[in-house]
Tab-separated table of C-alpha atoms and ligand atoms in Angstrom:
chain	number	residue	atom	x	y	z
A	22	MET	CA	19.136	25.262	5.325
A	23	LYS	CA	21.175	26.798	8.052
A	24	ARG	CA	19.741	25.981	10.456
A	25	PHE	CA	19.709	22.117	8.671
A	26	LEU	CA	23.608	22.520	8.703
A	27	VAL	CA	23.802	22.950	12.990
A	28	LEU	CA	21.752	20.170	13.485
A	29	ALA	CA	23.347	17.376	11.419
A	30	PHE	CA	26.710	18.597	12.837
A	31	ALA	CA	24.623	18.327	15.928
A	32	VAL	CA	23.637	14.815	15.193
A	33	VAL	CA	26.631	13.425	13.874
A	34	SER	CA	28.947	14.194	17.005
A	35	VAL	CA	26.283	12.843	19.434
A	36	TYR	CA	27.237	9.102	16.813
A	37	SER	CA	30.326	9.478	17.238
A	38	LEU	CA	30.762	9.070	20.716
A	39	GLN	CA	27.891	6.180	20.507
A	40	ALA	CA	30.159	4.837	17.603
A	41	GLN	CA	32.835	3.983	20.465
A	42	SER	CA	30.768	0.746	21.488
A	43	PRO	CA	29.592	-1.439	18.654
A	44	GLY	CA	26.401	-2.411	20.161
A	45	ALA	CA	25.512	1.679	20.070
A	46	ARG	CA	26.981	1.852	16.833
A	47	THR	CA	23.248	2.160	15.405
A	48	GLN	CA	21.048	3.793	17.909
A	49	ALA	CA	20.201	6.698	16.566
A	50	ASP	CA	18.950	9.610	18.878
A	51	TRP	CA	15.902	9.996	18.262
A	52	ASP	CA	15.070	13.075	20.944
A	53	LYS	CA	17.639	14.596	19.153
A	54	LEU	CA	16.358	13.805	15.320
A	55	ARG	CA	13.325	15.188	15.902
A	56	PRO	CA	13.040	18.373	14.958
A	57	GLU	CA	14.624	17.644	11.389
A	58	ILE	CA	12.051	14.505	11.051
A	59	LEU	CA	9.350	17.388	11.377
A	60	GLU	CA	10.881	19.719	9.293
A	61	ARG	CA	11.975	17.417	6.175
A	62	TYR	CA	8.490	15.488	6.514
A	63	ARG	CA	7.108	19.123	6.662
A	64	SER	CA	8.914	19.982	3.535
A	65	LEU	CA	7.481	16.842	1.196
A	66	VAL	CA	3.808	17.569	2.559
A	67	GLN	CA	3.973	21.526	1.294
A	68	LEU	CA	5.025	19.851	-2.063
A	69	ASP	CA	1.677	20.230	-4.117
A	70	THR	CA	2.338	17.217	-6.353
A	71	THR	CA	-0.240	15.951	-7.549
A	72	ALA	CA	-0.933	13.670	-10.974
A	73	GLY	CA	2.244	16.105	-13.520
A	74	HIS	CA	3.845	17.523	-10.415
A	75	GLU	CA	5.868	14.624	-9.179
A	76	THR	CA	9.478	15.995	-10.435
A	77	ARG	CA	9.051	18.548	-7.756
A	78	ALA	CA	9.821	16.213	-5.001
A	79	VAL	CA	12.311	15.113	-6.789
A	80	GLU	CA	13.930	18.085	-6.745
A	81	TYR	CA	14.077	18.677	-3.310
A	82	LEU	CA	15.071	14.726	-2.346
A	83	LYS	CA	18.332	14.940	-4.621
A	84	LYS	CA	19.416	18.505	-2.959
A	85	VAL	CA	18.715	16.404	0.094
A	86	LEU	CA	21.062	13.553	-0.540
A	87	GLU	CA	23.308	15.155	-2.706
A	88	ALA	CA	24.150	17.703	-0.208
A	89	GLU	CA	25.496	14.709	1.981
A	90	GLY	CA	27.353	12.610	-0.353
A	91	ILE	CA	24.806	10.343	-1.336
A	92	PRO	CA	24.151	10.208	-5.421
A	93	THR	CA	20.865	9.997	-7.470
A	94	GLN	CA	19.875	9.066	-10.821
A	95	THR	CA	16.210	10.153	-12.122
A	96	PHE	CA	14.553	8.477	-14.320
A	97	ALA	CA	12.226	10.085	-16.709
A	98	LEU	CA	9.713	8.860	-18.952
A	99	ASP	CA	7.801	12.674	-18.183
A	100	PRO	CA	10.085	15.562	-17.291
A	101	ASN	CA	7.331	16.530	-14.736
A	102	ARG	CA	7.054	13.226	-13.369
A	103	ALA	CA	10.582	12.031	-12.621
A	104	ASN	CA	11.619	9.160	-10.111
A	105	LEU	CA	14.651	8.951	-8.218
A	106	VAL	CA	16.821	6.874	-6.820
A	107	ALA	CA	19.410	6.207	-4.709
A	108	ARG	CA	22.113	3.904	-3.029
A	109	LEU	CA	24.079	2.780	-0.675
A	110	LYS	CA	26.452	0.398	-1.863
A	111	GLY	CA	26.928	-3.175	0.627
A	112	ASN	CA	29.830	-5.292	0.320
A	113	GLY	CA	27.551	-7.181	-1.854
A	114	SER	CA	27.183	-10.468	0.393
A	115	LYS	CA	23.129	-10.259	0.394
A	116	ARG	CA	21.371	-8.990	-2.686
A	117	PRO	CA	19.501	-5.267	-2.226
A	118	LEU	CA	16.862	-3.567	-0.223
A	119	LEU	CA	14.558	-1.986	-1.932
A	120	ILE	CA	12.808	0.885	0.309
A	121	LEU	CA	10.316	2.812	-1.703
A	122	ALA	CA	7.526	5.679	-1.972
A	123	HIS	CA	5.587	6.653	-4.140
A	124	THR	CA	6.192	11.264	-4.121
A	125	ASP	CA	2.300	12.146	-6.195
A	126	VAL	CA	-0.908	12.822	-3.824
A	127	VAL	CA	-4.325	12.837	-4.697
A	128	GLY	CA	-5.940	16.125	-6.156
A	129	VAL	CA	-7.981	18.408	-3.114
A	130	GLN	CA	-11.165	20.267	-3.220
A	131	ARG	CA	-9.670	23.396	-1.168
A	132	GLU	CA	-13.382	24.712	0.304
A	133	LYS	CA	-13.460	21.058	2.251
A	134	TRP	CA	-10.067	21.826	3.687
A	135	PRO	CA	-9.951	23.981	7.392
A	136	VAL	CA	-6.318	24.857	6.223
A	137	ASP	CA	-3.873	24.908	3.505
A	138	PRO	CA	-3.970	21.422	2.010
A	139	PHE	CA	-0.096	22.218	0.998
A	140	GLY	CA	0.856	24.007	4.687
A	141	ALA	CA	1.636	21.172	6.757
A	142	VAL	CA	0.433	22.913	9.164
A	143	MET	CA	0.499	21.583	12.158
A	144	LYS	CA	-2.874	21.890	14.529
A	145	ASP	CA	-3.853	19.573	18.033
A	146	GLY	CA	-0.785	17.339	17.330
A	147	TYR	CA	-1.806	16.723	13.695
A	148	VAL	CA	0.014	17.831	11.165
A	149	TRP	CA	-2.581	18.427	8.178
A	150	GLY	CA	-1.888	17.953	4.318
A	151	ARG	CA	-2.608	16.318	1.740
A	152	GLY	CA	-0.725	13.425	0.969
A	153	SER	CA	0.378	13.746	5.103
A	154	LYS	CA	-0.427	9.803	5.579
A	155	ASP	CA	-0.408	8.710	2.225
A	156	ASP	CA	2.408	8.398	1.495
A	157	LYS	CA	5.003	11.167	2.539
A	158	PRO	CA	5.152	9.680	5.801
A	159	VAL	CA	6.961	6.910	3.785
A	160	LEU	CA	9.051	8.962	1.748
A	161	ALA	CA	10.167	10.911	4.939
A	162	ALA	CA	11.042	7.908	7.038
A	163	ASN	CA	12.542	5.759	3.780
A	164	LEU	CA	15.131	9.490	3.179
A	165	ILE	CA	16.040	9.730	7.197
A	166	THR	CA	16.724	6.008	7.229
A	167	MET	CA	19.523	6.997	3.860
A	168	LEU	CA	20.452	9.987	5.199
A	169	MET	CA	21.100	8.273	8.610
A	170	LEU	CA	22.974	5.594	6.931
A	171	LYS	CA	25.377	7.618	5.443
A	172	ARG	CA	25.735	10.106	8.553
A	173	LEU	CA	26.332	6.882	11.274
A	174	GLY	CA	28.548	4.998	8.036
A	175	ILE	CA	26.714	1.626	8.492
A	176	GLN	CA	28.298	-0.984	7.427
A	177	LEU	CA	26.052	-3.294	4.796
A	178	ASP	CA	25.907	-6.879	4.272
A	179	ARG	CA	23.428	-5.376	0.922
A	180	ASP	CA	22.573	-2.740	-1.310
A	181	VAL	CA	20.351	-0.214	0.342
A	182	ILE	CA	17.774	1.755	-2.760
A	183	PHE	CA	15.640	4.270	-2.362
A	184	LEU	CA	13.313	4.927	-4.791
A	185	ALA	CA	11.043	8.236	-5.133
A	186	GLU	CA	8.140	6.901	-8.093
A	187	SER	CA	5.518	9.020	-9.392
A	188	GLY	CA	2.527	8.447	-10.178
A	189	GLU	CA	1.582	5.608	-8.077
A	190	GLU	CA	-2.145	6.758	-7.676
A	191	ALA	CA	-2.840	6.716	-11.311
A	192	ASP	CA	-0.463	5.789	-13.922
A	193	LEU	CA	-2.341	5.753	-16.960
A	194	ALA	CA	1.044	6.524	-18.726
A	195	GLY	CA	2.899	4.570	-17.501
A	196	VAL	CA	5.488	6.808	-15.797
A	197	GLY	CA	5.875	5.236	-12.447
A	198	ILE	CA	6.431	1.536	-11.578
A	199	ASN	CA	5.808	0.342	-14.361
A	200	PHE	CA	8.141	2.454	-16.625
A	201	MET	CA	10.916	1.320	-13.883
A	202	VAL	CA	9.995	-2.485	-13.759
A	203	ARG	CA	10.338	-1.792	-17.687
A	204	GLU	CA	13.441	0.094	-18.160
A	205	HIS	CA	15.042	0.336	-15.309
A	206	PHE	CA	14.840	-2.500	-13.670
A	207	ALA	CA	18.510	-3.122	-12.614
A	208	ASP	CA	18.672	-0.107	-10.724
A	209	ILE	CA	15.560	-0.760	-7.740
A	210	ASP	CA	16.028	-4.873	-8.091
A	211	ALA	CA	16.373	-6.385	-4.497
A	212	GLU	CA	15.409	-9.465	-2.523
A	213	PHE	CA	13.114	-7.006	-0.382
A	214	ALA	CA	11.161	-4.287	-0.976
A	215	MET	CA	8.960	-2.186	1.819
A	216	THR	CA	6.582	0.302	1.360
A	217	GLU	CA	3.230	1.982	2.097
A	218	GLY	CA	0.368	-1.131	2.308
A	219	GLY	CA	0.440	-1.705	6.110
A	220	GLY	CA	-0.390	0.158	9.151
A	221	ALA	CA	-1.550	0.334	13.123
A	222	ARG	CA	-3.839	0.724	15.480
A	223	ILE	CA	-4.215	2.777	18.162
A	224	ASP	CA	-5.837	1.859	20.937
A	225	SER	CA	-6.886	3.051	24.372
A	226	GLY	CA	-3.947	5.400	23.622
A	227	ARG	CA	-1.689	2.365	22.567
A	228	VAL	CA	-0.594	0.996	19.175
A	229	ALA	CA	-2.348	-2.433	19.815
A	230	ARG	CA	-2.064	-3.276	16.564
A	231	VAL	CA	0.884	-3.358	13.757
A	232	ASN	CA	-0.035	-4.286	9.888
A	233	ILE	CA	2.464	-5.505	8.005
A	234	GLY	CA	1.166	-5.932	4.329
A	235	THR	CA	2.242	-9.429	2.611
A	236	ALA	CA	-0.148	-10.004	-0.434
A	237	GLU	CA	-2.707	-8.061	-2.284
A	238	LYS	CA	-5.765	-9.281	-5.076
A	239	LEU	CA	-5.082	-9.229	-8.393
A	240	PRO	CA	-7.931	-6.767	-10.524
A	241	ALA	CA	-9.030	-8.825	-12.695
A	242	ARG	CA	-12.249	-6.715	-14.300
A	243	VAL	CA	-14.386	-8.104	-16.726
A	244	ARG	CA	-17.739	-6.917	-19.186
A	245	LEU	CA	-20.925	-8.706	-19.342
A	246	VAL	CA	-22.223	-8.266	-22.996
A	247	ALA	CA	-25.654	-9.713	-23.763
A	248	THR	CA	-27.137	-9.733	-27.149
A	249	GLY	CA	-30.620	-9.399	-28.429
A	250	THR	CA	-33.224	-9.039	-31.388
A	251	ALA	CA	-33.694	-5.277	-31.209
A	252	GLY	CA	-37.438	-4.102	-31.638
A	253	HIS	CA	-40.183	-1.776	-30.144
A	254	GLY	CA	-41.274	-1.684	-26.729
A	255	SER	CA	-44.464	-2.278	-27.350
A	256	VAL	CA	-43.879	-5.844	-28.277
A	257	PRO	CA	-42.099	-7.545	-25.454
A	258	ARG	CA	-39.380	-10.172	-26.239
A	259	LEU	CA	-38.189	-13.251	-24.436
A	260	ASP	CA	-34.557	-12.607	-25.914
A	261	ASN	CA	-34.730	-8.623	-24.969
A	262	ALA	CA	-31.062	-7.753	-23.916
A	263	LEU	CA	-32.148	-5.836	-20.753
A	264	ILE	CA	-33.168	-9.249	-19.512
A	265	HIS	CA	-30.375	-11.748	-20.004
A	266	LEU	CA	-28.407	-8.842	-18.859
A	267	GLY	CA	-30.349	-8.495	-15.888
A	268	THR	CA	-30.437	-12.016	-14.547
A	269	ALA	CA	-26.763	-12.188	-15.455
A	270	VAL	CA	-25.738	-9.768	-12.814
A	271	GLN	CA	-28.220	-11.082	-10.726
A	272	LYS	CA	-26.452	-14.336	-11.080
A	273	VAL	CA	-23.166	-13.338	-10.711
A	274	GLY	CA	-23.540	-10.593	-8.382
A	275	LEU	CA	-24.895	-13.036	-5.718
A	276	TRP	CA	-22.137	-16.219	-6.563
A	277	GLU	CA	-20.011	-17.243	-3.123
A	278	THR	CA	-17.590	-18.412	-4.922
A	279	PRO	CA	-15.317	-20.547	-3.128
A	280	MET	CA	-13.586	-19.539	0.220
A	281	ARG	CA	-9.759	-20.186	0.283
A	282	LEU	CA	-7.466	-19.412	2.439
A	283	ASN	CA	-3.769	-18.619	2.294
A	284	GLU	CA	-0.828	-18.120	4.319
A	285	THR	CA	-0.955	-14.802	5.266
A	286	THR	CA	-5.017	-14.385	5.401
A	287	ARG	CA	-5.225	-17.679	7.406
A	288	ALA	CA	-1.790	-16.032	10.245
A	289	TYR	CA	-4.341	-12.489	9.824
A	290	PHE	CA	-7.690	-14.592	11.054
A	291	GLU	CA	-6.250	-17.206	13.162
A	292	LYS	CA	-4.655	-13.867	15.670
A	293	LEU	CA	-7.567	-11.676	15.590
A	294	ALA	CA	-8.629	-15.087	17.021
A	295	ALA	CA	-6.587	-14.762	19.486
A	296	ILE	CA	-6.479	-10.243	20.334
A	297	SER	CA	-10.196	-10.271	19.930
A	298	PRO	CA	-13.749	-9.890	22.314
A	299	PRO	CA	-15.145	-13.263	22.838
A	300	ASP	CA	-18.156	-13.784	20.720
A	301	ARG	CA	-15.731	-12.039	17.546
A	302	ALA	CA	-13.524	-14.253	18.978
A	303	ALA	CA	-15.550	-17.685	18.392
A	304	MET	CA	-16.779	-16.252	14.785
A	305	TYR	CA	-13.521	-15.868	13.588
A	306	LYS	CA	-12.380	-19.981	14.703
A	307	GLN	CA	-15.355	-21.223	13.689
A	308	LEU	CA	-14.028	-18.942	10.150
A	309	LEU	CA	-10.867	-21.422	10.258
A	310	ASP	CA	-12.806	-24.744	10.766
A	311	PRO	CA	-13.980	-25.960	7.533
A	312	LYS	CA	-17.231	-28.018	9.749
A	313	SER	CA	-18.135	-24.443	10.660
A	314	ALA	CA	-16.932	-21.908	7.805
A	315	ALA	CA	-20.527	-21.318	5.953
A	316	ALA	CA	-22.329	-19.347	9.921
A	317	ALA	CA	-18.630	-17.291	9.774
A	318	GLN	CA	-18.905	-16.566	6.665
A	319	LYS	CA	-22.224	-15.091	6.658
A	320	PHE	CA	-21.864	-13.143	9.250
A	321	LEU	CA	-18.614	-11.420	7.686
A	322	ARG	CA	-20.772	-11.244	4.517
A	323	GLU	CA	-23.352	-8.817	6.036
A	324	GLN	CA	-20.936	-7.682	9.184
A	325	SER	CA	-17.776	-7.342	7.303
A	326	PRO	CA	-17.709	-6.916	3.708
A	327	GLY	CA	-13.974	-6.319	3.397
A	328	GLU	CA	-12.593	-9.486	5.982
A	329	TYR	CA	-15.325	-11.170	3.436
A	330	SER	CA	-13.403	-10.234	0.435
A	331	MET	CA	-10.289	-11.591	1.807
A	332	LEU	CA	-11.929	-15.006	2.202
A	333	ARG	CA	-12.152	-15.558	-1.883
A	334	THR	CA	-11.856	-13.739	-5.618
A	335	SER	CA	-15.022	-11.155	-5.031
A	336	VAL	CA	-16.882	-10.622	-7.441
A	337	VAL	CA	-19.107	-6.948	-8.007
A	338	PRO	CA	-21.281	-5.770	-10.282
A	339	THR	CA	-20.241	-1.770	-11.027
A	340	ILE	CA	-21.248	0.137	-14.371
A	341	LEU	CA	-24.184	-0.535	-16.516
A	342	LYS	CA	-24.982	-0.147	-19.882
A	343	ALA	CA	-28.106	0.061	-21.900
A	344	GLY	CA	-30.740	1.294	-23.592
A	345	VAL	CA	-31.694	4.875	-26.073
A	346	GLY	CA	-35.326	5.062	-25.271
A	347	ALA	CA	-38.291	3.983	-23.367
A	348	ASN	CA	-40.011	2.848	-26.811
A	349	VAL	CA	-37.220	1.085	-28.300
A	350	ILE	CA	-35.668	-2.427	-27.038
A	351	PRO	CA	-31.748	-2.294	-27.897
A	352	SER	CA	-30.055	-4.899	-29.295
A	353	GLU	CA	-27.188	-5.109	-26.784
A	354	ALA	CA	-26.899	-4.519	-23.073
A	355	GLU	CA	-23.581	-4.477	-20.808
A	356	ALA	CA	-23.063	-4.950	-16.947
A	357	THR	CA	-18.634	-4.556	-16.354
A	358	LEU	CA	-17.585	-6.168	-13.247
A	359	ASP	CA	-14.935	-5.606	-10.794
A	360	ILE	CA	-13.480	-8.713	-10.324
A	361	ARG	CA	-10.765	-8.967	-7.410
A	362	ALA	CA	-8.179	-12.007	-7.730
A	363	LEU	CA	-6.537	-14.409	-4.747
A	364	PRO	CA	-3.424	-13.845	-5.454
A	365	ASP	CA	-3.116	-17.827	-6.364
A	366	GLU	CA	-6.312	-17.700	-8.696
A	367	ASN	CA	-6.337	-19.704	-11.536
A	368	ILE	CA	-7.935	-16.601	-13.639
A	369	ASP	CA	-9.150	-19.405	-16.979
A	370	ALA	CA	-10.641	-21.687	-14.977
A	371	PHE	CA	-12.516	-18.477	-12.788
A	372	TYR	CA	-13.773	-16.868	-15.134
A	373	ALA	CA	-14.769	-20.418	-17.341
A	374	GLU	CA	-16.692	-21.024	-13.595
A	375	MET	CA	-18.603	-17.694	-13.954
A	376	ALA	CA	-19.884	-18.648	-17.904
A	377	LYS	CA	-21.603	-22.025	-16.116
A	378	VAL	CA	-22.501	-19.505	-13.116
A	379	ILE	CA	-24.400	-17.678	-15.891
A	380	ALA	CA	-25.682	-20.210	-17.809
A	381	ASP	CA	-26.629	-18.185	-20.841
A	382	PRO	CA	-25.635	-17.648	-24.400
A	383	ALA	CA	-26.616	-14.740	-24.516
A	384	VAL	CA	-24.223	-13.087	-22.416
A	385	LYS	CA	-20.736	-13.424	-23.480
A	386	ILE	CA	-17.489	-12.287	-21.230
A	387	ASP	CA	-15.128	-9.951	-22.402
A	388	ARG	CA	-11.820	-8.881	-20.431
A	389	LEU	CA	-11.101	-5.426	-19.837
A	390	PRO	CA	-7.516	-4.874	-20.123
A	391	GLN	CA	-5.260	-5.970	-17.144
A	392	THR	CA	-4.137	-2.173	-14.963
A	393	ARG	CA	-1.550	-5.002	-12.667
A	394	PRO	CA	0.417	-8.316	-13.379
A	395	PRO	CA	-0.605	-11.377	-10.949
A	396	SER	CA	1.416	-11.062	-7.738
A	397	PRO	CA	2.321	-13.991	-5.774
A	398	ALA	CA	2.005	-13.140	-1.753
A	399	SER	CA	5.019	-12.588	-0.036
A	400	SER	CA	5.798	-15.097	2.538
A	401	LEU	CA	5.965	-15.266	5.885
A	402	GLN	CA	9.648	-17.222	6.296
A	403	THR	CA	11.699	-14.773	4.979
A	404	GLU	CA	14.710	-12.762	6.959
A	405	MET	CA	12.289	-9.578	5.805
A	406	TYR	CA	9.296	-10.287	7.518
A	407	ARG	CA	10.670	-11.536	10.738
A	408	ALA	CA	12.940	-8.576	10.950
A	409	MET	CA	10.084	-6.467	10.770
A	410	GLU	CA	7.605	-8.517	13.271
A	411	ARG	CA	10.797	-8.287	15.253
A	412	VAL	CA	10.833	-4.462	15.234
A	413	ALA	CA	6.812	-3.969	15.791
A	414	GLY	CA	7.484	-5.130	19.300
A	415	THR	CA	10.779	-3.002	20.274
A	416	VAL	CA	9.238	-0.168	18.697
A	417	TYR	CA	5.837	-0.275	19.494
A	418	PRO	CA	5.062	-3.326	22.837
A	419	GLY	CA	2.817	-4.966	23.043
A	420	ALA	CA	1.706	-4.174	19.713
A	421	THR	CA	-0.055	-7.632	18.503
A	422	VAL	CA	1.472	-7.975	14.627
A	423	ILE	CA	-0.875	-9.315	11.665
A	424	PRO	CA	0.193	-9.999	7.911
A	425	SER	CA	-2.535	-8.862	6.298
A	426	MET	CA	-3.391	-9.185	2.667
A	427	SER	CA	-5.070	-5.560	0.646
A	428	THR	CA	-7.880	-6.168	-1.056
A	429	GLY	CA	-7.453	-3.531	-3.191
A	430	ALA	CA	-4.040	-2.875	-5.242
A	431	SER	CA	-0.955	-1.128	-5.643
A	432	ASP	CA	2.489	-0.620	-6.578
A	433	GLN	CA	3.754	-3.819	-4.792
A	434	ALA	CA	2.248	-6.048	-7.644
A	435	GLN	CA	4.606	-5.145	-10.329
A	436	LEU	CA	7.405	-5.484	-7.605
A	437	ARG	CA	6.135	-9.138	-6.324
A	438	ALA	CA	5.458	-10.252	-10.178
A	439	ARG	CA	9.482	-9.296	-10.254
A	440	GLY	CA	10.127	-11.762	-7.781
A	441	ILE	CA	11.049	-9.170	-5.173
A	442	GLN	CA	9.707	-9.993	-1.347
A	443	SER	CA	7.517	-7.041	-0.714
A	444	TYR	CA	6.275	-5.689	2.447
A	445	GLY	CA	3.773	-3.193	3.560
A	446	ILE	CA	4.096	-0.394	6.116
A	447	GLY	CA	2.111	2.604	7.687
A	448	PRO	CA	2.396	4.787	11.091
A	449	ALA	CA	-0.068	4.502	13.514
A	450	SER	CA	-3.504	5.839	13.743
A	451	THR	CA	-6.658	5.572	15.922
A	452	GLU	CA	-9.879	4.475	13.856
A	453	SER	CA	-11.764	7.317	13.863
A	454	ASP	CA	-8.482	9.198	12.796
A	455	GLU	CA	-8.555	6.476	10.188
A	456	THR	CA	-12.350	6.795	9.639
A	457	ASN	CA	-12.694	11.031	9.710
A	458	TYR	CA	-9.276	12.079	7.447
A	459	PRO	CA	-8.006	8.831	5.592
A	460	ALA	CA	-6.162	8.406	3.072
A	461	HIS	CA	-8.140	9.879	-0.174
A	462	GLY	CA	-10.127	12.151	2.359
A	463	ASP	CA	-11.692	15.745	2.101
A	464	VAL	CA	-9.315	16.055	4.641
A	465	GLU	CA	-5.735	13.933	5.448
A	466	ARG	CA	-3.915	14.850	9.096
A	467	LEU	CA	-1.748	12.733	10.652
A	468	ALA	CA	-0.956	12.408	14.282
A	469	GLU	CA	3.058	13.917	14.952
A	470	SER	CA	3.578	11.793	17.831
A	471	SER	CA	2.741	9.117	14.689
A	472	LEU	CA	5.661	9.918	12.913
A	473	TYR	CA	8.933	9.170	15.328
A	474	PRO	CA	8.339	5.445	15.873
A	475	PHE	CA	7.183	5.300	12.251
A	476	VAL	CA	10.543	6.516	11.278
A	477	GLN	CA	12.617	4.819	13.853
A	478	TYR	CA	10.315	1.836	12.452
A	479	VAL	CA	12.094	1.511	9.261
A	480	TRP	CA	15.433	2.424	10.441
A	481	ASN	CA	15.388	-0.765	12.573
A	482	VAL	CA	14.399	-2.897	10.256
A	483	VAL	CA	16.621	-1.157	7.346
A	484	VAL	CA	19.608	-1.900	9.521
A	485	GLU	CA	18.220	-5.035	10.964
A	486	VAL	CA	18.184	-6.588	7.582
A	487	ALA	CA	20.446	-4.646	5.824
A	488	ALA	CA	23.410	-4.283	8.444
A	489	HIS	CA	26.704	-6.284	8.099
A	490	LYS	CA	26.352	-7.950	11.740
B	7	ZN	ZN1	-0.470	5.415	-1.719
């Protein structure tokens, strides 16, 4: 604690010098800030904030923010899973900017870790720990940004709202974003939001690509239920529910739903076409031309399922349930389909089309409860997106900025559904680190060298979008 006080004074004095020239007023001294960034980030990783323990992070954040004169509010549906909001007021000429991060982390299997998963151990240039990627870099960057806005006395055109939310990974009780949007929306309502859901890729030692998350697919799962006549396993029946279900699952599982690009995915493939090796670039160009798209889709279906999924609403069978005994024909059989819809999909029309593909009156489509609201893609034409693109170019010189649509789902859905233009960010990783030490993986780690530019990125975007001009 003492160390921080000393550090804080050092920082303030550096800034009061810089404050003399208006251009330098918003310049932070990143070399001086490094120890504090690392310390705060590691402190957050050291908190075991697995589901049910998120209030630990809220207590830490409250203490740090309030020690520097930033008031906080705590909102809790469950006292152990609180959310924290802090607001720096602007002059109100523009609507607020919300910077948010989730505090919870997924569980750990300790025996898989070479180090203490909540030690934030520094080894080989990495900070190791659960949450070191997901989502504590964003939480730490947002925290530092709030502290620096306050210390430097930055005049704001819009409020900057900091939200630390619980229960992102498993919010079955609705304690996090659902609670905040439903009960306390006025406290977080904003024109723009920035949170996890993007990233950056390091190739040959430099950041080559920066992804800004602008859209995500909508989980729209169903259960297929086939019914038939029950009977003895020794007597074959044409109305066997398993046969009907099996046929339906095969049809929808192989169904090539229509390809449709949106603003984000079109820009995504265009940018990839511009930076990929010749073969791959030619394939992306084929994809963008309706006359040749079929061949490119076939390639992606076989070689790059993630990108294939970005082209369409996808239907993936994930659960089969049927049968009570080897000699019994059951009267019912069911399958679960994990359907991920494009942001602009007409879900009713899609289910009707699926019923036509199945074309079997013995098989019914039952909708499962939706876990997320439909969320429109955020625009690439906003002040926020343009600032993120510009800042990426200065923090990561030479990097290509690519908007991306996640095939998964995140808390941005709830924000976009309420009219907030929301954008995803993340620190940079190499491909091998992303593969071997991913978010939610057995072992998670972040290169220390990725942390500092990421904080600068968040800071610069917030200043560009919110500071008084
Ligand atoms: Zn996350």
